[in-house]
Coordinates of C-alpha atoms (C1' of nucleotides) in Angstrom, one line a residue:
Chain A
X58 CA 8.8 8.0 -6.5
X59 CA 7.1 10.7 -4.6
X60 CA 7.6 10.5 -0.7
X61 CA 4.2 9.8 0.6
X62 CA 4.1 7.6 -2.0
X63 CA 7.1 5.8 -0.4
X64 CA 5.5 6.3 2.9
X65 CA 1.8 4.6 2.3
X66 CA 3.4 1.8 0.0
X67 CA 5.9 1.4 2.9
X68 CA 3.0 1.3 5.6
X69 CA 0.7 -1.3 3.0
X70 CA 2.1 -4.5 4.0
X71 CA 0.8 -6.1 7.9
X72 CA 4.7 -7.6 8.1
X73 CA 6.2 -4.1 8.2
X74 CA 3.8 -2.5 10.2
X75 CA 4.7 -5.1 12.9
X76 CA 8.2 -4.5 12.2
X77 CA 7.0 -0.8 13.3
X78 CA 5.3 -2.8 16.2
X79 CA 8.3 -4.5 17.4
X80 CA 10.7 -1.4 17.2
X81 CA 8.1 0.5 19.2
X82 CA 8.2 -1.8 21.8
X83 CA 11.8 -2.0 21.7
X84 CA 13.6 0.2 19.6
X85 CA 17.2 -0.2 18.7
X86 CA 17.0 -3.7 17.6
X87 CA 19.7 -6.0 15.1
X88 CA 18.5 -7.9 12.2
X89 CA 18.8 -11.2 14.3
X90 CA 17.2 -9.7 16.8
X91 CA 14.0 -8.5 14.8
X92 CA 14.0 -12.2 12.8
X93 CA 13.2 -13.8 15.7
X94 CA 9.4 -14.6 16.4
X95 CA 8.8 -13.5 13.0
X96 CA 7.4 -16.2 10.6
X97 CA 9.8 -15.4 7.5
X98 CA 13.3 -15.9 6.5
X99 CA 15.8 -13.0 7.5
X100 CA 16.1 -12.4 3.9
X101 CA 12.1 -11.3 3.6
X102 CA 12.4 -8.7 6.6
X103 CA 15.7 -7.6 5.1
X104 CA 13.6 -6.8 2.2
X105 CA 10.8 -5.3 4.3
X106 CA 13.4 -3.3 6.7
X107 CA 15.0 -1.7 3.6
X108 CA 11.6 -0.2 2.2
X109 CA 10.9 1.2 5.6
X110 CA 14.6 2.8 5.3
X111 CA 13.5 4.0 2.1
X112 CA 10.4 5.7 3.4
X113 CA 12.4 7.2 6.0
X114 CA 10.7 5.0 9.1
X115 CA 13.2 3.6 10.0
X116 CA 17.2 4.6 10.6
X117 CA 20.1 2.5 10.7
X118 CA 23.0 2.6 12.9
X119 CA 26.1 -0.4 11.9
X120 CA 27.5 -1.5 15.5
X121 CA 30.6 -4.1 14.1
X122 CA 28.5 -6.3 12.4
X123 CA 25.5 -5.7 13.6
X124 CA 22.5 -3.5 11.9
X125 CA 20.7 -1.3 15.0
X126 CA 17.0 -0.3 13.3
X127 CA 15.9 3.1 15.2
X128 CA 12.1 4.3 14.5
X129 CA 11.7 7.0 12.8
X130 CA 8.0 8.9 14.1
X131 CA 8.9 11.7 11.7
X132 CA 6.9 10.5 8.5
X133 CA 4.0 9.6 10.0
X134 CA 3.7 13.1 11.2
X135 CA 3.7 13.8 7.7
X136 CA 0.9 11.7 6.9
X137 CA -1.3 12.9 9.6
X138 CA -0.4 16.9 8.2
X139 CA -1.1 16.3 5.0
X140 CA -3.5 13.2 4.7
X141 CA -5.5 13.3 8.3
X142 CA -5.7 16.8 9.7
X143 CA -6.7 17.5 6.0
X144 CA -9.7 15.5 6.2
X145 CA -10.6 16.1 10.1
X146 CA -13.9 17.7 10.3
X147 CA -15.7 17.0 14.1
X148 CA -16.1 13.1 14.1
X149 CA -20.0 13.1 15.3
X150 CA -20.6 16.2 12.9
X151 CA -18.6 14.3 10.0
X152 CA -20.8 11.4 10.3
X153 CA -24.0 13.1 10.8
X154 CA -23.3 14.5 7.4
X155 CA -22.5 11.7 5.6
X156 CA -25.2 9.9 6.8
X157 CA -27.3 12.3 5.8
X158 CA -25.6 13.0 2.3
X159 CA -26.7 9.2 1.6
X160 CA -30.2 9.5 2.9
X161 CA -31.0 12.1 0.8
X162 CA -33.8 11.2 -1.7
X163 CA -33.5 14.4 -3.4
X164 CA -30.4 15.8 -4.9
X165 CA -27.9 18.3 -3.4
Chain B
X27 CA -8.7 -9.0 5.4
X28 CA -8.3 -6.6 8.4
X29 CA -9.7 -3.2 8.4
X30 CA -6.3 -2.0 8.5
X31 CA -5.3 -4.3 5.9
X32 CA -8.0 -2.6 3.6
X33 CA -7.6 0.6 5.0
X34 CA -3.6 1.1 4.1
X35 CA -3.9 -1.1 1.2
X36 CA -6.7 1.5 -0.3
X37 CA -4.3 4.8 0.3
X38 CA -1.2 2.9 -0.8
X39 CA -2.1 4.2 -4.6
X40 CA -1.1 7.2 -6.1
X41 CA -4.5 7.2 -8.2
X42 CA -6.9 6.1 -5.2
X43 CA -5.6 9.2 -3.1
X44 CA -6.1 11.3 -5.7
X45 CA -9.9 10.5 -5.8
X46 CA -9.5 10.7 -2.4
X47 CA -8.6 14.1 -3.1
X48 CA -10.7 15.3 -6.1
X49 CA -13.9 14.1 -3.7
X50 CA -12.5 16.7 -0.9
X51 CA -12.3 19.3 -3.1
X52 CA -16.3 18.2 -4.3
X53 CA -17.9 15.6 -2.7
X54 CA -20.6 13.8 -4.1
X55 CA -19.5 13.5 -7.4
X56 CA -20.4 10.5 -9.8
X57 CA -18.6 7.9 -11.5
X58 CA -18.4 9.7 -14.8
X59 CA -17.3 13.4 -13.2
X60 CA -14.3 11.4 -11.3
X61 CA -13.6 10.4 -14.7
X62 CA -12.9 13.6 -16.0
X63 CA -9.0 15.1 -15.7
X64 CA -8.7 11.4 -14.7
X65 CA -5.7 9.8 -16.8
X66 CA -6.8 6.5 -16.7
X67 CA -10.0 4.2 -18.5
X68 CA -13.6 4.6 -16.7
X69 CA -13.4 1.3 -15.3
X70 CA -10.2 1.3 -13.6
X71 CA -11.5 4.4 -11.8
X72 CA -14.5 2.2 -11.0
X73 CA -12.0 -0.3 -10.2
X74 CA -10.1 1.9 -7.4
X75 CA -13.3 3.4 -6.0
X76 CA -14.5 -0.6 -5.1
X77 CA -11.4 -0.1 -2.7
X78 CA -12.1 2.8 -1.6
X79 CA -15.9 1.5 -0.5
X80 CA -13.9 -2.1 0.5
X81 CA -11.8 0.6 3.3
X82 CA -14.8 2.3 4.4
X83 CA -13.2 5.8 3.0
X84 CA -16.1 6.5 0.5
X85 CA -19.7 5.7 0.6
X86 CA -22.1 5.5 -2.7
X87 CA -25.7 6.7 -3.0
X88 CA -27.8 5.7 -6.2
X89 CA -29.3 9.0 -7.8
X90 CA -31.3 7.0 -10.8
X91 CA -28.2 5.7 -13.0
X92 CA -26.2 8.1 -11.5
X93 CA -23.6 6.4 -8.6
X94 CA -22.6 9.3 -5.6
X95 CA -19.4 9.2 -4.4
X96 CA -19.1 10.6 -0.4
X97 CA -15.6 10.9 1.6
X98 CA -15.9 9.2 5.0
X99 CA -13.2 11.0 6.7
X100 CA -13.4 8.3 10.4
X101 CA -11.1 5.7 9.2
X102 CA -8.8 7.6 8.6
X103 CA -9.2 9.2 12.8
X104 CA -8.9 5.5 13.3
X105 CA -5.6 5.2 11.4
X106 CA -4.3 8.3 13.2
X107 CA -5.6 7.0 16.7
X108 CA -4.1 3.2 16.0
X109 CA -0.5 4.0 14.2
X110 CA 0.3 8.0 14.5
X111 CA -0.7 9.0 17.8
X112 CA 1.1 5.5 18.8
X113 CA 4.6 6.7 17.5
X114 CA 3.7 10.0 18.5
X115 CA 6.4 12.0 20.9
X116 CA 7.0 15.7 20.9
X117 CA 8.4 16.2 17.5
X118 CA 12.0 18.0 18.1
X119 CA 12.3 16.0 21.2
X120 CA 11.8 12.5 18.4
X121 CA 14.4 14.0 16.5
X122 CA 16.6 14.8 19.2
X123 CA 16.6 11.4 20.3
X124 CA 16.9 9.7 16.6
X125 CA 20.2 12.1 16.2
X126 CA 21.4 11.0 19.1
X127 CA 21.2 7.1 19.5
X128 CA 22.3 7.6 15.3
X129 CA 25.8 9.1 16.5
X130 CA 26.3 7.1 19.1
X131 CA 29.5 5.1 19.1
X132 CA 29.1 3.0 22.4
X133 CA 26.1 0.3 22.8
X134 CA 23.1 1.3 24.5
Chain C
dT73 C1' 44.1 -18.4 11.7
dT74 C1' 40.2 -20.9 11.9
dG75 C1' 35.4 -21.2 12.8
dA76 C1' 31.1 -19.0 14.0
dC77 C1' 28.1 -15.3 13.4
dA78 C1' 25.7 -11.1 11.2
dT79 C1' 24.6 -9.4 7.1
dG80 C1' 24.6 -8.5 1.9
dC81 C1' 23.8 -9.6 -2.9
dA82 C1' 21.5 -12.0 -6.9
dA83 C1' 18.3 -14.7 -9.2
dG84 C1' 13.9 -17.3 -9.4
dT85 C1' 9.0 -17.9 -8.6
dA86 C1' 4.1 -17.6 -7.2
dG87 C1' 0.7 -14.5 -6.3
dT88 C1' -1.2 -9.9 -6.7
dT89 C1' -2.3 -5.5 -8.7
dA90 C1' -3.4 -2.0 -12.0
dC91 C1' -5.2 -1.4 -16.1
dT92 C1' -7.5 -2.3 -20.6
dT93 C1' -11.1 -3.9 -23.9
dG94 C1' -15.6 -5.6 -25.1
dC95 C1' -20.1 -6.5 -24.1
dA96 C1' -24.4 -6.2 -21.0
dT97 C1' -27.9 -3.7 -18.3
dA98 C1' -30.6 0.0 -16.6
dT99 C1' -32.2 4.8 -16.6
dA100 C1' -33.2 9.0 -19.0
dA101 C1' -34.3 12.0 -23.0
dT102 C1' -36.4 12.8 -27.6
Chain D
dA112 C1' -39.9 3.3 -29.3
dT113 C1' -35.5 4.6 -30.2
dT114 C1' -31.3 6.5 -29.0
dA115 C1' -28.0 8.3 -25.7
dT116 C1' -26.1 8.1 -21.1
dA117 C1' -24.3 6.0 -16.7
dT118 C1' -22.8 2.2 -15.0
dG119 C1' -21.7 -3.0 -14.2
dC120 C1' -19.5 -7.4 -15.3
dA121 C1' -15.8 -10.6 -17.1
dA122 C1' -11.7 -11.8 -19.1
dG123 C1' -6.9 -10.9 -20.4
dT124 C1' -2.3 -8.9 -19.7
dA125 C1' 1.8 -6.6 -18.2
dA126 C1' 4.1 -5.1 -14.2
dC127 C1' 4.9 -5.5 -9.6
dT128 C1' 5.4 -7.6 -4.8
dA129 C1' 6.5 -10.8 -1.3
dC130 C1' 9.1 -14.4 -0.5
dT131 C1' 12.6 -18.0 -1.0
dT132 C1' 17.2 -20.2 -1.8
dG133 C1' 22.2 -20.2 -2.4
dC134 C1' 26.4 -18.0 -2.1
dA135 C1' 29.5 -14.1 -0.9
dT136 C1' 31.5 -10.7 2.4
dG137 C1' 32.8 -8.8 6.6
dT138 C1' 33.5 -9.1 11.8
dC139 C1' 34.3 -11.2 16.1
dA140 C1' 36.1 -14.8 19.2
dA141 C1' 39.0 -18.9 20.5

DNA sequence: TTGACATGCAAGTAGTTACTTGCATATAAT
DNA sequence: ATTATATGCAAGTAACTACTTGCATGTCAA
């Protein structure tokens, strides 16, 4: 499986992007710690943590017995590179455009 | 379903970026010229543009029988504004830090 | 060393997704 | 008018996804 395909299946599911949201706002946190205020079993974010790992969002550092998840902005750099700055055009001009792309009653 | 929902749900395939793609390269192509170097039956093209459309990220105009396909490039400013530019530090500097609370051995 | 805590591993399930096939409808060309 | 073209609609299926439950393992603390 390709990397950005990693990255957008990894960024698909609302739980792990506010597993993104909650290590943004406090990054460094344990398993436990993430669980909490989060309306699933720590078996589900387990399962949501490790295709973030997998994507290459998120790091891992073991402390004992305790899991530290570090944010990883790297990826999503990525995305804008290849998937965002790709498609950028002037935002008026780029509606402008379409808008009159679909207007058009004749052809192009 | 959110527009985020919609909009990272649409990218999250393989085949639906690829359209994405193909219509950056030509924009305003129809149904049946998507199909072409298209791996895959007419209607489950027609099937991944409807999530396209659902996200915003392509807009249709009817030419007779003939269904327009148009890239809206603004969700996806909307993606970078709400979840890139967000995570967004100085890239080396992101690394820097990653590296460093990695190979740490204390506690924070 | 015993008990509590943090996490991992494995299997099962309900819901979703991607994709196909077959038929229907509307527009264009001869 | 008839035929070909462009697309839509509906139903079926195989694979995948998110999620749960139960048990196992490793670490810390008393």
């Amino acid at each position: 499986m390709s990397d950005a395909d990693l990255l957008f299946k990894a960024l698909a599911d609302p739980g792990r992007r506010k597993l993104m949201d909650r290590l943004h706002a406090h990054d460094g946190q344990t398993l436990s710690e993430l669980c909490q205020h989060l309306d699933m079993t720590r078996q589900g974010v387990t399962q949501h943590l490790a295709l973030l790992e997998a994507a290459n969002l998120v790091a891992v550092r073991w402390r004992g017995r305790e899991k530290l998840h570090f944010l990883n902005p790297v990826p999503l750099q990525e995305i804008y590179d290849r998937w965002i700055r790709k498609f950028e055009r002037p935002r008026l001009k780029a509606l402008r455009d379409l808008k009159r792309r679909l207007e058009e009653d004749g052809e192009d």
